[in-house]
Amino acid sequence: MERNDQVEITVKDVWEARKRLEPIVEKTPLIYSYPLSKLTNTPIYLKLENMHETGSFKIRGAANKILSLSESQQKKGVATFSTGNHGIAVAYVAKKLGIPATVCISNRVPEVKVNRLRDLGARVEVVGEGQDDAAAYCGELEKKEGITTIKPFDDLEVIAGQATIGLEIMADCPSVNQVVIPLSGGGLLSGIGFFLKNMNPGIKVTGMTMEQSAVMHHSIKEGKPITMKETDTLADSLLGGIGLDNRYTFSMTKKYMDDSLLVSEKAIAKGMIFMINYHKMVVEGAAATSIGWLLKTKKSVRKGPIVFIVSGSNVDSATVRRVMENH
């Protein structure tokens, strides 16, 4: 798919991705949230990407990219750099296909995700203090070993894979008026935003991220990709740089996102607790950013239907216990 003159995906790419993913990725539920709808007096729906076997939406992009590789490329193996969820997705797909996988992570990745990577048979390389360090090391491995890097977000096949979420939303809720999406490297928002805006330009696309180390949020404000030091956050899946040489997600996020909002750690914690108490689901901090924002915003939201992307559930029990005890 990737050509020098192609700056974003096409609708055809998304349909091709959906077909390619059928053997590995199941459609996720879109459920009506009675408590959130009552709170805001507008229809609120939750897109449960936490229901994938890998625990997050990342399997869509990873699978679409790996399945698009030639047989010889697959045999040589794949590598990636990740804050956890993308690495888990790459390792899972590679194991399904019987090909070797290496995952480069920083020492900030939670132990529960590291253990999952090893359980899936991936070679795990722990490098540096942030995703940028892991990305640099992954690039060295690609040159040295001839393996293919499966980028976490800035790749057309990965973006098209995430865009299949938008396709499913339109199929289940064609009258959707707004979609709220966790924002990190922008692959998820670029894909969903692209598809929804192409179906109906009036749909509002909102990006949601934590207050600390919100790289894409501040990059867009600066008008160019920037780097930021990573800090501890409940939304650890949203950590990581976007790459100073970003080719696709910076421009696509800027083009398709209507607004970008920051959420406090306290609000994220409240979002996690709400999902446990009212929907009986344990979700990671990244997935709770939008719920925490909504609990604070309450009735000052756009007229629905509004869809919130529940992006993942890969959180360790110690973090959940700490959140429950302190909030």
Short mmCIF file of C-alpha atoms in Angstrom, two decimals:
data_model
loop_
_atom_site.label_atom_id
_atom_site.label_comp_id
_atom_site.label_asym_id
_atom_site.label_seq_id
_atom_site.Cartn_x
_atom_site.Cartn_y
_atom_site.Cartn_z
CA MET A 1 0.00 0.00 0.00
CA GLU A 2 2.75 2.46 0.95
CA ARG A 3 3.90 4.70 -1.90
CA ASN A 4 6.00 7.83 -1.83
CA ASP A 5 3.07 9.94 -3.05
CA GLN A 6 0.47 8.48 -0.67
CA VAL A 7 -0.04 10.68 2.37
CA GLU A 8 -3.01 8.87 3.93
CA ILE A 9 -5.20 5.81 3.55
CA THR A 10 -8.23 5.41 1.27
CA VAL A 11 -11.70 4.03 1.98
CA LYS A 12 -10.76 1.07 -0.22
CA ASP A 13 -7.79 0.39 2.08
CA VAL A 14 -10.15 0.15 5.06
CA TRP A 15 -12.45 -2.35 3.33
CA GLU A 16 -9.42 -4.40 2.28
CA ALA A 17 -8.18 -4.34 5.88
CA ARG A 18 -11.53 -5.56 7.14
CA LYS A 19 -11.41 -8.52 4.75
CA ARG A 20 -7.79 -9.28 5.61
CA LEU A 21 -8.52 -9.25 9.37
CA GLU A 22 -11.51 -11.61 9.30
CA PRO A 23 -9.55 -14.78 10.19
CA ILE A 24 -7.88 -13.17 13.23
CA VAL A 25 -9.89 -10.18 14.48
CA GLU A 26 -13.51 -10.37 15.62
CA LYS A 27 -15.91 -7.44 15.51
CA THR A 28 -16.27 -5.83 18.95
CA PRO A 29 -19.57 -4.89 20.65
CA LEU A 30 -21.01 -1.39 20.67
CA ILE A 31 -23.09 -1.14 23.85
CA TYR A 32 -25.50 1.50 25.16
CA SER A 33 -24.35 2.98 28.47
CA TYR A 34 -27.46 3.68 30.54
CA PRO A 35 -25.60 5.38 33.44
CA LEU A 36 -23.59 7.71 31.18
CA SER A 37 -26.62 8.47 29.01
CA LYS A 38 -28.65 9.33 32.11
CA LEU A 39 -25.83 11.52 33.45
CA THR A 40 -25.53 13.54 30.23
CA ASN A 41 -29.14 13.33 29.00
CA THR A 42 -27.91 12.15 25.58
CA PRO A 43 -27.32 8.67 24.10
CA ILE A 44 -23.83 7.40 24.97
CA TYR A 45 -22.37 4.21 23.49
CA LEU A 46 -19.16 2.35 24.35
CA LYS A 47 -17.08 0.63 21.64
CA LEU A 48 -15.50 -2.25 23.55
CA GLU A 49 -12.04 -2.67 22.05
CA ASN A 50 -11.01 -4.09 25.43
CA MET A 51 -12.83 -7.30 24.41
CA HIS A 52 -10.14 -8.45 21.96
CA GLU A 53 -8.15 -11.50 23.04
CA THR A 54 -5.06 -9.27 23.25
CA GLY A 55 -6.92 -6.79 25.47
CA SER A 56 -6.74 -3.77 23.15
CA PHE A 57 -7.55 -2.33 19.71
CA LYS A 58 -3.91 -2.67 18.66
CA ILE A 59 -4.47 -6.15 17.21
CA ARG A 60 -6.26 -4.57 14.23
CA GLY A 61 -3.33 -2.53 12.97
CA ALA A 62 -0.69 -5.11 13.86
CA ALA A 63 -2.54 -7.93 12.10
CA ASN A 64 -3.26 -5.86 8.99
CA LYS A 65 0.40 -4.91 8.64
CA ILE A 66 1.84 -8.38 9.30
CA LEU A 67 -0.67 -10.10 6.99
CA SER A 68 0.25 -7.63 4.22
CA LEU A 69 3.92 -8.74 4.30
CA SER A 70 5.30 -11.19 1.75
CA GLU A 71 5.94 -14.78 2.79
CA SER A 72 9.71 -14.20 2.77
CA GLN A 73 9.35 -11.11 4.98
CA GLN A 74 7.20 -13.04 7.45
CA LYS A 75 9.74 -15.88 7.62
CA LYS A 76 12.55 -13.45 8.53
CA GLY A 77 10.46 -12.26 11.46
CA VAL A 78 9.03 -8.99 12.75
CA ALA A 79 10.01 -6.50 15.43
CA THR A 80 8.35 -3.55 17.06
CA PHE A 81 8.72 -0.90 19.76
CA SER A 82 5.83 -0.41 22.11
CA THR A 83 4.44 0.84 25.42
CA GLY A 84 2.91 -2.62 25.75
CA ASN A 85 -0.37 -3.07 23.89
CA HIS A 86 1.05 -2.91 20.36
CA GLY A 87 3.83 -5.26 21.34
CA ILE A 88 1.30 -7.73 22.72
CA ALA A 89 -0.67 -7.51 19.48
CA VAL A 90 2.41 -8.10 17.30
CA ALA A 91 3.52 -11.03 19.47
CA TYR A 92 0.03 -12.56 19.37
CA VAL A 93 -0.33 -12.31 15.59
CA ALA A 94 3.22 -13.59 15.04
CA LYS A 95 2.54 -16.60 17.25
CA LYS A 96 -0.68 -17.31 15.32
CA LEU A 97 1.27 -17.24 12.05
CA GLY A 98 4.27 -19.12 13.42
CA ILE A 99 6.82 -16.37 12.79
CA PRO A 100 9.46 -14.94 15.19
CA ALA A 101 8.77 -11.63 16.94
CA THR A 102 10.96 -9.21 18.89
CA VAL A 103 9.43 -6.46 21.04
CA CYS A 104 11.54 -3.49 22.20
CA ILE A 105 10.16 -1.68 25.24
CA SER A 106 11.34 0.89 27.78
CA ASN A 107 11.63 0.16 31.47
CA ARG A 108 8.41 2.15 32.03
CA VAL A 109 6.23 -0.62 30.59
CA PRO A 110 4.24 -2.29 33.41
CA GLU A 111 5.31 -5.79 34.46
CA VAL A 112 1.93 -7.29 33.56
CA LYS A 113 2.52 -6.35 29.92
CA VAL A 114 6.12 -7.56 29.94
CA ASN A 115 5.01 -10.94 31.30
CA ARG A 116 2.29 -11.19 28.65
CA LEU A 117 4.84 -10.54 25.91
CA ARG A 118 7.06 -13.33 27.17
CA ASP A 119 4.10 -15.69 27.56
CA LEU A 120 3.34 -15.12 23.86
CA GLY A 121 6.83 -16.27 22.95
CA ALA A 122 8.27 -12.90 21.94
CA ARG A 123 11.90 -11.95 22.45
CA VAL A 124 11.69 -8.92 24.76
CA GLU A 125 14.36 -6.22 24.70
CA VAL A 126 14.12 -3.63 27.52
CA VAL A 127 15.88 -0.41 26.46
CA GLY A 128 16.03 3.08 27.96
CA GLU A 129 13.59 5.42 29.68
CA GLY A 130 10.97 5.87 26.97
CA GLN A 131 9.51 4.67 23.70
CA ASP A 132 11.90 6.80 21.65
CA ASP A 133 14.83 4.79 23.07
CA ALA A 134 13.05 1.52 22.27
CA ALA A 135 12.29 2.74 18.74
CA ALA A 136 15.93 3.59 18.07
CA TYR A 137 17.05 0.14 19.21
CA CYS A 138 14.38 -1.51 17.09
CA GLY A 139 15.71 0.34 14.06
CA GLU A 140 19.19 -1.04 14.76
CA LEU A 141 17.79 -4.59 14.93
CA GLU A 142 16.03 -4.13 11.59
CA LYS A 143 19.30 -3.14 9.89
CA LYS A 144 21.34 -5.84 11.59
CA GLU A 145 18.94 -8.81 11.35
CA GLY A 146 16.84 -7.99 8.26
CA ILE A 147 13.57 -8.22 10.15
CA THR A 148 10.57 -5.99 9.40
CA THR A 149 9.58 -3.31 11.90
CA ILE A 150 5.85 -3.15 12.61
CA LYS A 151 5.40 0.46 13.66
CA PRO A 152 2.86 1.15 16.44
CA PHE A 153 1.00 3.90 14.58
CA ASP A 154 2.84 5.78 11.79
CA ASP A 155 2.17 3.24 9.03
CA LEU A 156 -0.59 3.13 6.42
CA GLU A 157 -1.52 -0.53 6.95
CA VAL A 158 -1.61 -0.02 10.72
CA ILE A 159 -3.82 3.07 10.34
CA ALA A 160 -6.16 1.22 7.95
CA GLY A 161 -6.44 -1.62 10.47
CA GLN A 162 -7.50 0.79 13.23
CA ALA A 163 -9.91 2.45 10.79
CA THR A 164 -11.99 -0.74 10.72
CA ILE A 165 -13.31 0.41 14.11
CA GLY A 166 -14.89 3.39 12.33
CA LEU A 167 -16.42 1.05 9.77
CA GLU A 168 -18.00 -1.02 12.55
CA ILE A 169 -19.29 2.09 14.34
CA MET A 170 -21.03 3.29 11.18
CA ALA A 171 -22.58 -0.14 10.67
CA ASP A 172 -23.95 -0.28 14.23
CA CYS A 173 -24.72 3.42 14.82
CA PRO A 174 -25.03 5.30 11.50
CA SER A 175 -26.50 8.34 13.28
CA VAL A 176 -23.37 8.84 15.44
CA ASN A 177 -22.77 12.54 16.06
CA GLN A 178 -19.45 12.47 17.91
CA VAL A 179 -16.70 9.96 18.64
CA VAL A 180 -14.25 10.36 21.55
CA ILE A 181 -10.90 8.62 21.05
CA PRO A 182 -7.83 8.15 23.28
CA LEU A 183 -4.92 10.01 21.67
CA SER A 184 -1.27 9.00 21.69
CA GLY A 185 0.69 8.46 18.47
CA GLY A 186 -2.50 9.12 16.50
CA GLY A 187 -2.91 5.82 14.64
CA LEU A 188 -6.26 5.10 16.30
CA LEU A 189 -7.63 8.62 15.86
CA SER A 190 -6.28 8.97 12.31
CA GLY A 191 -7.93 5.75 11.19
CA ILE A 192 -11.30 6.22 12.87
CA GLY A 193 -11.39 9.95 12.11
CA PHE A 194 -10.57 9.37 8.45
CA PHE A 195 -13.33 6.82 7.94
CA LEU A 196 -16.04 8.66 9.87
CA LYS A 197 -15.32 12.04 8.27
CA ASN A 198 -15.43 10.44 4.84
CA MET A 199 -18.85 8.98 5.65
CA ASN A 200 -20.18 12.13 7.31
CA PRO A 201 -18.02 15.28 7.65
CA GLY A 202 -20.37 16.53 10.38
CA ILE A 203 -19.28 13.89 12.88
CA LYS A 204 -17.18 15.53 15.60
CA VAL A 205 -13.89 13.77 16.37
CA THR A 206 -12.44 14.42 19.83
CA GLY A 207 -9.01 13.30 21.01
CA MET A 208 -8.50 12.57 24.70
CA THR A 209 -5.18 12.27 26.50
CA MET A 210 -3.56 12.69 29.91
CA GLU A 211 -2.18 16.03 31.09
CA GLN A 212 1.42 14.82 31.37
CA SER A 213 3.58 13.98 28.33
CA ALA A 214 0.77 14.62 25.83
CA VAL A 215 3.09 14.64 22.83
CA MET A 216 0.59 14.68 19.94
CA HIS A 217 -1.57 17.30 21.68
CA HIS A 218 1.38 19.68 22.08
CA SER A 219 2.88 18.82 18.68
CA ILE A 220 -0.30 19.98 16.99
CA LYS A 221 -0.23 23.18 19.05
CA GLU A 222 3.38 23.75 17.99
CA GLY A 223 2.58 22.95 14.36
CA LYS A 224 5.25 20.23 14.13
CA PRO A 225 6.24 16.97 15.85
CA ILE A 226 8.10 17.57 19.12
CA THR A 227 9.67 15.39 21.81
CA MET A 228 8.71 15.37 25.49
CA LYS A 229 10.07 13.55 28.51
CA GLU A 230 7.79 10.73 29.65
CA THR A 231 6.29 10.91 33.13
CA ASP A 232 4.37 8.39 35.20
CA THR A 233 0.64 8.23 34.44
CA LEU A 234 -2.30 5.87 34.84
CA ALA A 235 -2.70 6.17 31.06
CA ASP A 236 0.69 4.54 30.40
CA SER A 237 -0.54 3.18 27.04
CA LEU A 238 -0.66 6.77 25.77
CA LEU A 239 3.01 7.46 26.52
CA GLY A 240 5.63 7.68 23.79
CA GLY A 241 6.77 10.10 21.12
CA ILE A 242 5.25 10.50 17.67
CA GLY A 243 8.60 10.65 15.85
CA LEU A 244 10.20 13.83 14.55
CA ASP A 245 10.06 12.25 11.09
CA ASN A 246 6.37 11.40 11.42
CA ARG A 247 4.95 10.68 7.93
CA TYR A 248 1.22 10.11 8.40
CA THR A 249 -0.41 10.35 11.82
CA PHE A 250 0.59 13.94 12.65
CA SER A 251 -0.96 15.34 9.48
CA MET A 252 -3.98 13.00 9.58
CA THR A 253 -4.69 13.72 13.25
CA LYS A 254 -4.44 17.46 12.59
CA LYS A 255 -6.78 17.09 9.60
CA TYR A 256 -9.49 14.90 11.12
CA MET A 257 -9.51 15.84 14.83
CA ASP A 258 -11.87 18.66 15.80
CA ASP A 259 -10.50 19.14 19.30
CA SER A 260 -7.93 17.67 21.68
CA LEU A 261 -8.60 17.58 25.42
CA LEU A 262 -6.40 16.85 28.43
CA VAL A 263 -7.54 14.80 31.42
CA SER A 264 -6.14 14.83 34.97
CA GLU A 265 -4.89 11.71 36.74
CA LYS A 266 -7.74 12.08 39.24
CA ALA A 267 -10.32 12.08 36.43
CA ILE A 268 -8.71 9.03 34.81
CA ALA A 269 -8.88 7.17 38.12
CA LYS A 270 -12.56 8.08 38.49
CA GLY A 271 -13.18 6.79 34.97
CA MET A 272 -11.58 3.45 35.83
CA ILE A 273 -13.65 3.16 39.00
CA PHE A 274 -16.84 4.07 37.14
CA MET A 275 -16.30 1.31 34.59
CA ILE A 276 -15.79 -1.21 37.40
CA ASN A 277 -18.84 -0.08 39.39
CA TYR A 278 -21.33 0.50 36.58
CA HIS A 279 -20.19 -1.68 33.68
CA LYS A 280 -18.33 -4.38 35.66
CA MET A 281 -15.24 -3.94 33.46
CA VAL A 282 -11.62 -3.42 34.46
CA VAL A 283 -10.08 -1.06 31.89
CA GLU A 284 -6.66 0.54 31.67
CA GLY A 285 -6.11 4.23 32.30
CA ALA A 286 -5.93 5.11 28.59
CA ALA A 287 -9.39 3.65 28.05
CA ALA A 288 -10.76 5.59 31.03
CA THR A 289 -9.56 9.02 29.91
CA SER A 290 -12.77 9.83 28.03
CA ILE A 291 -15.01 8.37 30.75
CA GLY A 292 -13.23 10.49 33.37
CA TRP A 293 -13.65 13.58 31.19
CA LEU A 294 -17.35 12.87 30.70
CA LEU A 295 -17.95 12.41 34.43
CA LYS A 296 -16.50 15.88 35.00
CA THR A 297 -18.15 17.52 31.97
CA LYS A 298 -21.54 15.84 32.50
CA LYS A 299 -24.31 17.62 30.64
CA SER A 300 -22.20 20.11 28.67
CA VAL A 301 -21.66 17.68 25.79
CA ARG A 302 -22.85 17.62 22.21
CA LYS A 303 -26.20 16.08 21.39
CA GLY A 304 -25.70 12.34 20.81
CA PRO A 305 -25.37 9.64 19.87
CA ILE A 306 -21.80 9.85 21.14
CA VAL A 307 -19.43 6.87 20.92
CA PHE A 308 -16.53 6.46 23.35
CA ILE A 309 -13.69 4.15 22.34
CA VAL A 310 -12.82 1.85 25.27
CA SER A 311 -9.36 1.14 23.95
CA GLY A 312 -8.00 -1.58 26.24
CA SER A 313 -7.94 -3.54 29.48
CA ASN A 314 -4.26 -4.35 30.01
CA VAL A 315 -3.79 -3.10 33.55
CA ASP A 316 -2.27 -4.96 36.50
CA SER A 317 -4.20 -5.77 39.68
CA ALA A 318 -1.84 -3.69 41.86
CA THR A 319 -2.69 -0.54 39.87
CA VAL A 320 -6.42 -1.25 40.07
CA ARG A 321 -6.16 -1.83 43.82
CA ARG A 322 -4.22 1.41 44.30
CA VAL A 323 -6.78 3.38 42.29
CA MET A 324 -9.67 1.91 44.28
CA GLU A 325 -7.99 2.62 47.61
CA ASN A 326 -6.91 6.20 46.82
CA HIS A 327 -10.01 7.45 45.03
#
